[in-house]
PDB file of C-alpha atoms in Angstrom:
ATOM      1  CA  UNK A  17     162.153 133.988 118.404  1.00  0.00           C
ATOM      2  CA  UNK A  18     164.081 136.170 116.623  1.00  0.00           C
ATOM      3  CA  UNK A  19     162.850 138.303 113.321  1.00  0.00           C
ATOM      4  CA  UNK A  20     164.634 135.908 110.902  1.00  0.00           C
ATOM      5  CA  UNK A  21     162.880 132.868 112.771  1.00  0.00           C
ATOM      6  CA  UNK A  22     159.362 134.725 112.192  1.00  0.00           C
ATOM      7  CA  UNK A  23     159.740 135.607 108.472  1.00  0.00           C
ATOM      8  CA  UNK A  24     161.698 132.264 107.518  1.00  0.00           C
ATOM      9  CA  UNK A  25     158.969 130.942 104.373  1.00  0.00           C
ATOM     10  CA  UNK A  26     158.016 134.806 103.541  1.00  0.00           C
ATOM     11  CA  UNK A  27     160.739 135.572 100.388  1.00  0.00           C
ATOM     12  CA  UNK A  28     164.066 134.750  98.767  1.00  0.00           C
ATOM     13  CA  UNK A  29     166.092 137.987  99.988  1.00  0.00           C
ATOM     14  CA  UNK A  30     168.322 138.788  96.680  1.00  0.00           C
ATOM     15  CA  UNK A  31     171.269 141.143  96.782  1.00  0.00           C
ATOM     16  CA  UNK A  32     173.132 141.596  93.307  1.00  0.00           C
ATOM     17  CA  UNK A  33     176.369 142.710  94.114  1.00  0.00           C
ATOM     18  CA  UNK A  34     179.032 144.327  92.275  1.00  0.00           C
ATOM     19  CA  UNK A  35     182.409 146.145  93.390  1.00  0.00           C
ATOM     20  CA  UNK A  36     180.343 145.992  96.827  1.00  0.00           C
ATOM     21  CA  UNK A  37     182.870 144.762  99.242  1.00  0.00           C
ATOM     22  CA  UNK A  38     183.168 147.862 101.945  1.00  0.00           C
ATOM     23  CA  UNK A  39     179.467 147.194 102.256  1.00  0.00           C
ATOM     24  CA  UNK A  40     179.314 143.297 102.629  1.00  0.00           C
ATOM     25  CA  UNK A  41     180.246 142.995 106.261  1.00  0.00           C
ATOM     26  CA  UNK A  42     177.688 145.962 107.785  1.00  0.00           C
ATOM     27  CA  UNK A  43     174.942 144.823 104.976  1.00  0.00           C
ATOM     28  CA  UNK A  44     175.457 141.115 106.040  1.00  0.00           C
ATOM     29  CA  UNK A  45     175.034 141.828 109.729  1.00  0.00           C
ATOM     30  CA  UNK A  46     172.067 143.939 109.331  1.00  0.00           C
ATOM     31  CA  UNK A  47     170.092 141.856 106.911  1.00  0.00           C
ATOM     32  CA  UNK A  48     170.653 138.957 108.929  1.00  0.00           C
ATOM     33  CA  UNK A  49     168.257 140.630 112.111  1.00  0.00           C
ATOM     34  CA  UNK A  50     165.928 140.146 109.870  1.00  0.00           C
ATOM     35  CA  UNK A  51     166.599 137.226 106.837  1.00  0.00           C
ATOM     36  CA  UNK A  52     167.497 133.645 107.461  1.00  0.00           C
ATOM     37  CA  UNK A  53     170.801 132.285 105.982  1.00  0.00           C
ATOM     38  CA  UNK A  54     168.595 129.725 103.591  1.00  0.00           C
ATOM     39  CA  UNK A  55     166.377 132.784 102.438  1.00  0.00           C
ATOM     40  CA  UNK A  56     168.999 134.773 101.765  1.00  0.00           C
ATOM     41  CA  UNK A  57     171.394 134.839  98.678  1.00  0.00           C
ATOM     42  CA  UNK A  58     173.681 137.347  97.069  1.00  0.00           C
ATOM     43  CA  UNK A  59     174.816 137.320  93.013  1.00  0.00           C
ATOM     44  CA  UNK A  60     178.062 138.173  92.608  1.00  0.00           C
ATOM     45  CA  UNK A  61     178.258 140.031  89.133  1.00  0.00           C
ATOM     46  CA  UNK A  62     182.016 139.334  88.433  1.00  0.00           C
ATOM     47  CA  UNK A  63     183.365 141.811  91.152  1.00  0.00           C
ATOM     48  CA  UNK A  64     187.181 142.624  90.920  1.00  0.00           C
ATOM     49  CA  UNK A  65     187.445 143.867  94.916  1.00  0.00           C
ATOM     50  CA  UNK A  66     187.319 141.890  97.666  1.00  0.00           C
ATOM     51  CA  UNK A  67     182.992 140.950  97.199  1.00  0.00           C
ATOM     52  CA  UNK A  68     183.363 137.078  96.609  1.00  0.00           C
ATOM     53  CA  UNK A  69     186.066 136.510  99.387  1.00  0.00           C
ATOM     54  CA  UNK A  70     183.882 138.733 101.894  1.00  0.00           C
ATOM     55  CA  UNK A  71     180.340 136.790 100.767  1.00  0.00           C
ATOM     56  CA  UNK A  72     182.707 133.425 101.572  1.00  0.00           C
ATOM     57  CA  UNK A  73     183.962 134.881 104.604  1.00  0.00           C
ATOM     58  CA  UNK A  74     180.617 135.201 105.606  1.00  0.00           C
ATOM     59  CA  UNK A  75     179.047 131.511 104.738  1.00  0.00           C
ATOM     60  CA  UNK A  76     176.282 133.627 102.661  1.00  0.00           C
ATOM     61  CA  UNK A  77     174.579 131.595  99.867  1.00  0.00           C
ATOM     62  CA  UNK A  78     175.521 133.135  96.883  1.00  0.00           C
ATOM     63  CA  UNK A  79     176.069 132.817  93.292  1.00  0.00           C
ATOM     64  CA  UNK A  80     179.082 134.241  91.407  1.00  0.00           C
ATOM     65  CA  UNK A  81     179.269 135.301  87.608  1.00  0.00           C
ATOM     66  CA  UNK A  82     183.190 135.086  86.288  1.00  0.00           C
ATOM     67  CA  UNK A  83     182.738 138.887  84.330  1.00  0.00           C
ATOM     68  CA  UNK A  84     180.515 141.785  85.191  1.00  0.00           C
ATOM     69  CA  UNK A  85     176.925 140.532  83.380  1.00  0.00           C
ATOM     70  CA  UNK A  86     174.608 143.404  84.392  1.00  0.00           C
ATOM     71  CA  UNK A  87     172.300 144.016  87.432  1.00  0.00           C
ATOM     72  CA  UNK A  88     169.492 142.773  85.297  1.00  0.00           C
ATOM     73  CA  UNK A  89     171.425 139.220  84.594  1.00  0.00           C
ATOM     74  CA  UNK A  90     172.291 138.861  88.383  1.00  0.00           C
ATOM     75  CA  UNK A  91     168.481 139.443  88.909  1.00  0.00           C
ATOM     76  CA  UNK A  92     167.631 136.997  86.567  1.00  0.00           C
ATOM     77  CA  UNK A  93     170.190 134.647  88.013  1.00  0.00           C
ATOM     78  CA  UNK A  94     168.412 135.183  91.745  1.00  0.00           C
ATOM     79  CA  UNK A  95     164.903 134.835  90.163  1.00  0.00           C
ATOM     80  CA  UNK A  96     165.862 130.830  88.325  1.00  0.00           C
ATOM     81  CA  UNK A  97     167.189 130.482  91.917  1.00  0.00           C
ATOM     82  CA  UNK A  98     163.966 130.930  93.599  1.00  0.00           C
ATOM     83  CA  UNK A  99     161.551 129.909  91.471  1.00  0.00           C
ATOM     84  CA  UNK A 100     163.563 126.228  91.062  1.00  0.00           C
ATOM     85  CA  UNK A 101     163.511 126.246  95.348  1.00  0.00           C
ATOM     86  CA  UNK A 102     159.538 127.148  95.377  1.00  0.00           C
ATOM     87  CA  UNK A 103     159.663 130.629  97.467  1.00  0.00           C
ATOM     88  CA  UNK A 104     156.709 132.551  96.816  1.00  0.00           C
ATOM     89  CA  UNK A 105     157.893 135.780  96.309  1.00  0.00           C
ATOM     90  CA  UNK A 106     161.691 137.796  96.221  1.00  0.00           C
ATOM     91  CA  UNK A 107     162.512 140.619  98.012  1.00  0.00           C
ATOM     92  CA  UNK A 108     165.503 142.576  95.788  1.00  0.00           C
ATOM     93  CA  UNK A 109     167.711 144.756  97.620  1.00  0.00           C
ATOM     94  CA  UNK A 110     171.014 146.530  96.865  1.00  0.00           C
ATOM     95  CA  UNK A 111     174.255 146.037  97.985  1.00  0.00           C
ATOM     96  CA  UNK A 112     175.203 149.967  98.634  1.00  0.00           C
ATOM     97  CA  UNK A 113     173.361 150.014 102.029  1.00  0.00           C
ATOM     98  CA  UNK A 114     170.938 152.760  99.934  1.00  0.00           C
ATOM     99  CA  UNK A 115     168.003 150.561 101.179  1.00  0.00           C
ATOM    100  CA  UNK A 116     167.549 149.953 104.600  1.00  0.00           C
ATOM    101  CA  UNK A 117     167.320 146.174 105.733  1.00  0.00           C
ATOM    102  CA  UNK A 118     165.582 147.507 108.515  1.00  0.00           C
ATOM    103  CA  UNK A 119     162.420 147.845 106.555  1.00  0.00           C
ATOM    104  CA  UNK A 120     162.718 144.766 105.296  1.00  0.00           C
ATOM    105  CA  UNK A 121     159.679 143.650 107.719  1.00  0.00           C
ATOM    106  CA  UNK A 122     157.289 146.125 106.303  1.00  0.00           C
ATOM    107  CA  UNK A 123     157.688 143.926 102.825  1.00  0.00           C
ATOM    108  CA  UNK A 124     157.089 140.905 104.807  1.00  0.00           C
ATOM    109  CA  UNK A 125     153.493 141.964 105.714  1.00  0.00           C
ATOM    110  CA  UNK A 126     152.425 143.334 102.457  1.00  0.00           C
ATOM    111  CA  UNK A 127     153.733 140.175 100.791  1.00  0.00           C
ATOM    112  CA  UNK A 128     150.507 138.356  99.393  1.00  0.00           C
ATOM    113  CA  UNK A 129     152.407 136.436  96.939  1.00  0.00           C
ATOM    114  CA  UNK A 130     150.299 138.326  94.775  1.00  0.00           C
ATOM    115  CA  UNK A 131     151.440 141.768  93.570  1.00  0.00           C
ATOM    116  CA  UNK A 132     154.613 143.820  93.532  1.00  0.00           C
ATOM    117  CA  UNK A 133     155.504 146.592  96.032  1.00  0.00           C
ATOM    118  CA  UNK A 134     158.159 148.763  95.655  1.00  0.00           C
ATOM    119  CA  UNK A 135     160.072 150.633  98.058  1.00  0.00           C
ATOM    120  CA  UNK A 136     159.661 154.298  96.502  1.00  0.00           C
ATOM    121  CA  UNK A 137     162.504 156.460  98.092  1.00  0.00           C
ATOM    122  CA  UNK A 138     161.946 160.352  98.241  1.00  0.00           C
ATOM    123  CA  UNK A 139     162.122 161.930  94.749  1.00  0.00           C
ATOM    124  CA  UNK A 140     163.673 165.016  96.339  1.00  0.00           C
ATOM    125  CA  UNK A 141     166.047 167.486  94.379  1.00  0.00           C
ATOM    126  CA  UNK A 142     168.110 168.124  97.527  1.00  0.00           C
ATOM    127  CA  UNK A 143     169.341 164.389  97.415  1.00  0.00           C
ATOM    128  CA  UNK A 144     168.998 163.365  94.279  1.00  0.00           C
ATOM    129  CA  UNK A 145     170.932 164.745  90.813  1.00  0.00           C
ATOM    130  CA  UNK A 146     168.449 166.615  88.884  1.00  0.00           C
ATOM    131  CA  UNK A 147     168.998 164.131  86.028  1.00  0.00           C
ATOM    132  CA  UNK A 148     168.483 161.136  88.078  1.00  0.00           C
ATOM    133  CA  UNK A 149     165.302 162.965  89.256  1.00  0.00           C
ATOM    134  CA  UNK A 150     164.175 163.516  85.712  1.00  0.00           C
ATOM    135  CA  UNK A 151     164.861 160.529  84.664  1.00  0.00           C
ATOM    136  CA  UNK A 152     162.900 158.491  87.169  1.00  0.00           C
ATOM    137  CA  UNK A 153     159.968 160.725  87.027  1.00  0.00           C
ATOM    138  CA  UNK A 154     159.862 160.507  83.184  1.00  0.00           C
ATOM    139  CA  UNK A 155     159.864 156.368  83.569  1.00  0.00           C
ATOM    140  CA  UNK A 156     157.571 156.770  86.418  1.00  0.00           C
ATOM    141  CA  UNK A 157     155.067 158.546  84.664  1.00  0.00           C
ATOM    142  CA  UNK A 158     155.469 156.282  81.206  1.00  0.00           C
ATOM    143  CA  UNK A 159     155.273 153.225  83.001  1.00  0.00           C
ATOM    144  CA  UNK A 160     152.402 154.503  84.934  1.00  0.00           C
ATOM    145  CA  UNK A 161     150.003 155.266  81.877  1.00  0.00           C
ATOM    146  CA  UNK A 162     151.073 151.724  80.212  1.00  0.00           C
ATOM    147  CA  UNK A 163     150.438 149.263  83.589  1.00  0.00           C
ATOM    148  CA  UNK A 164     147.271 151.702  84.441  1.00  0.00           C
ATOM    149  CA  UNK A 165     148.517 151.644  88.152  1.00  0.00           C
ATOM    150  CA  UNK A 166     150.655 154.923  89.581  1.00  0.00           C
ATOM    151  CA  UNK A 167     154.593 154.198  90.247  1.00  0.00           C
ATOM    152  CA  UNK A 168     156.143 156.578  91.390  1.00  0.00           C
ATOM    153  CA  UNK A 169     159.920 155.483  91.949  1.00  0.00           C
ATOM    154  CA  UNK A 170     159.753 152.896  88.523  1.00  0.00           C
ATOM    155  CA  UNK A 171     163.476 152.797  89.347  1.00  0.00           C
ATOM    156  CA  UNK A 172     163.332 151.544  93.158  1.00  0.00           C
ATOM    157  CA  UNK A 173     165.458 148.387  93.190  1.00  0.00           C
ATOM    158  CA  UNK A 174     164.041 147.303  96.454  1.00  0.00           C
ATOM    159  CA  UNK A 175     160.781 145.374  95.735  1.00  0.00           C
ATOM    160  CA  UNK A 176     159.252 142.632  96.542  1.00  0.00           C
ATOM    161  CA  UNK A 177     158.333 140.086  93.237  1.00  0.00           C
ATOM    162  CA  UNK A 178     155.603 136.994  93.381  1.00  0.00           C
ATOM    163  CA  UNK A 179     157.423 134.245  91.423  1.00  0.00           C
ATOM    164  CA  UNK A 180     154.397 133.420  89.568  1.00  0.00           C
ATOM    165  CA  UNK A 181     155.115 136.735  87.928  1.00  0.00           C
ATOM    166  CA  UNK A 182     158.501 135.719  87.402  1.00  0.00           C
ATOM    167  CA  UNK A 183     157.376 132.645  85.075  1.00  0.00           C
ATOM    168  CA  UNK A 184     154.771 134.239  83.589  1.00  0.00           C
ATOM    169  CA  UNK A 185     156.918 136.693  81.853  1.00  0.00           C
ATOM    170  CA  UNK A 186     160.221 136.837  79.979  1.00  0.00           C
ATOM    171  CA  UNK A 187     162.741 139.954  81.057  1.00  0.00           C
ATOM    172  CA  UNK A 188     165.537 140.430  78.606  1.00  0.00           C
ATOM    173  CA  UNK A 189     167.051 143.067  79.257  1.00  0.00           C
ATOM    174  CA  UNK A 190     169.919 142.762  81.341  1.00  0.00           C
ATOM    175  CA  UNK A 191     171.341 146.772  82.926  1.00  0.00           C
ATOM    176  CA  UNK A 192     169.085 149.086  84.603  1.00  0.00           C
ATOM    177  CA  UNK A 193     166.349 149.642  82.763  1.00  0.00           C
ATOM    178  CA  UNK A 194     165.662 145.834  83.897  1.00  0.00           C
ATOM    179  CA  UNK A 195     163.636 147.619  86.819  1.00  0.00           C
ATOM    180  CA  UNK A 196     161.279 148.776  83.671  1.00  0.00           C
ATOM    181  CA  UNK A 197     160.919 146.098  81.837  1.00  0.00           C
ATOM    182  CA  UNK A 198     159.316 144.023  84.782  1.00  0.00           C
ATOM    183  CA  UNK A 199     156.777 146.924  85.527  1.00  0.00           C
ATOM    184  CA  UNK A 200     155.854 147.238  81.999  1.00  0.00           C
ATOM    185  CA  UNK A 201     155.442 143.340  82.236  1.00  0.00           C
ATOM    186  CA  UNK A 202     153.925 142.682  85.037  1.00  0.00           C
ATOM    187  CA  UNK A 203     151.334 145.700  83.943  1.00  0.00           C
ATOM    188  CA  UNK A 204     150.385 143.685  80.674  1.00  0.00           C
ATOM    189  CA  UNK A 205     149.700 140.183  82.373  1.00  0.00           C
ATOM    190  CA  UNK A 206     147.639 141.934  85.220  1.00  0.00           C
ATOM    191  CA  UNK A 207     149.807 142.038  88.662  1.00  0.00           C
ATOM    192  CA  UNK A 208     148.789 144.889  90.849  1.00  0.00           C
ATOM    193  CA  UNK A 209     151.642 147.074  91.508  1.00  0.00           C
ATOM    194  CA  UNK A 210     152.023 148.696  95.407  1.00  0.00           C
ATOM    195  CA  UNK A 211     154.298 151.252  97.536  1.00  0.00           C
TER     196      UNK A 211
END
């Protein structure tokens, strides 16, 4: 069997994507090692390159916004998607190949349907812009003393979400700081928050 047969009922794999189109074909390729087509499902956030043509191209599941909504609406757009079709949890992941698909099966056994795990990347001033590294820490450390659980990348885009906690709260924010605004959430009703 091959990976994608094993982890076939384990998450809704969503990839907002916007202006992503030199990354569709590698990102495609690689995420299917390890994602079935039916689990997997990109949101097109009104790209004006070649994204939708390449996601058709492709046969990838996908949703597709006219105009450029915000990464927190094509979330939200994923999220409706997979809590209507019953998965149990959604593994986000971006479209600029910054996350690895590879470790896509280290979210697959941590996923309880229970809690939230982020993928924390290396908060390391030789990679990162010192404002971005501010920045993240900052959030990191105020979202940290409000869920009462350490984060430590609050920013981390690849995570894995139960969908209960998806209906049990309401996100409205719809640009970056959506990433916040779930931790903050999910904090308040109780989900456990992991690395």
């Amino acid at each position: 069997k091959s990976l994608a047969e094993i982890y076939i009922d384990a998450a809704l794999v969503l990839v907002p994507a916007y202006n992503a189109g030199k990354y569709i074909p590698e990102l495609v390729n690689r995420l299917r090692q390890f994602v079935c087509s039916e689990n997997l499902l990109f949101v097109n956030d009104g790209s004006s390159d070649n994204t939708l043509e390449l996601l058709k191209q492709h046969n990838v599941n996908h949703i597709s916004f006219p105009q450029n909504r915000g990464k927190g609406a094509a979330l939200m757009a994923g999220f409706q998607y997979a809590i209507e079709n019953n998965y149990r949890s959604v593994l986000t992941i971006d479209a600029d190949l910054q996350h690895l698909p590879e470790e896509i099966p280290r979210f697959y056994a941590l996923d309880d349907g229970r809690r939230v795990i982020i993928g924390t990347r290396k908060m390391d001033l030789r990679i990162m812009p010192f404002d971005r590294w501010l920045t993240n820490n900052l959030t990191s450390m105020i979202i940290s003393v409000f869920s009462t659980q350490r984060v430590r990348d609050s920013q981390s885009g690849f995570r894995l979400i139960p969908t209960w906690l998806l209906s049990a709260i309401q996100l409205k924010t719809v640009g970056y700081d959506f990433e916040s605004e779930m931790l903050f959430k999910a904090g308040a009703v109780g989900c456990p928050v992991s690395e």
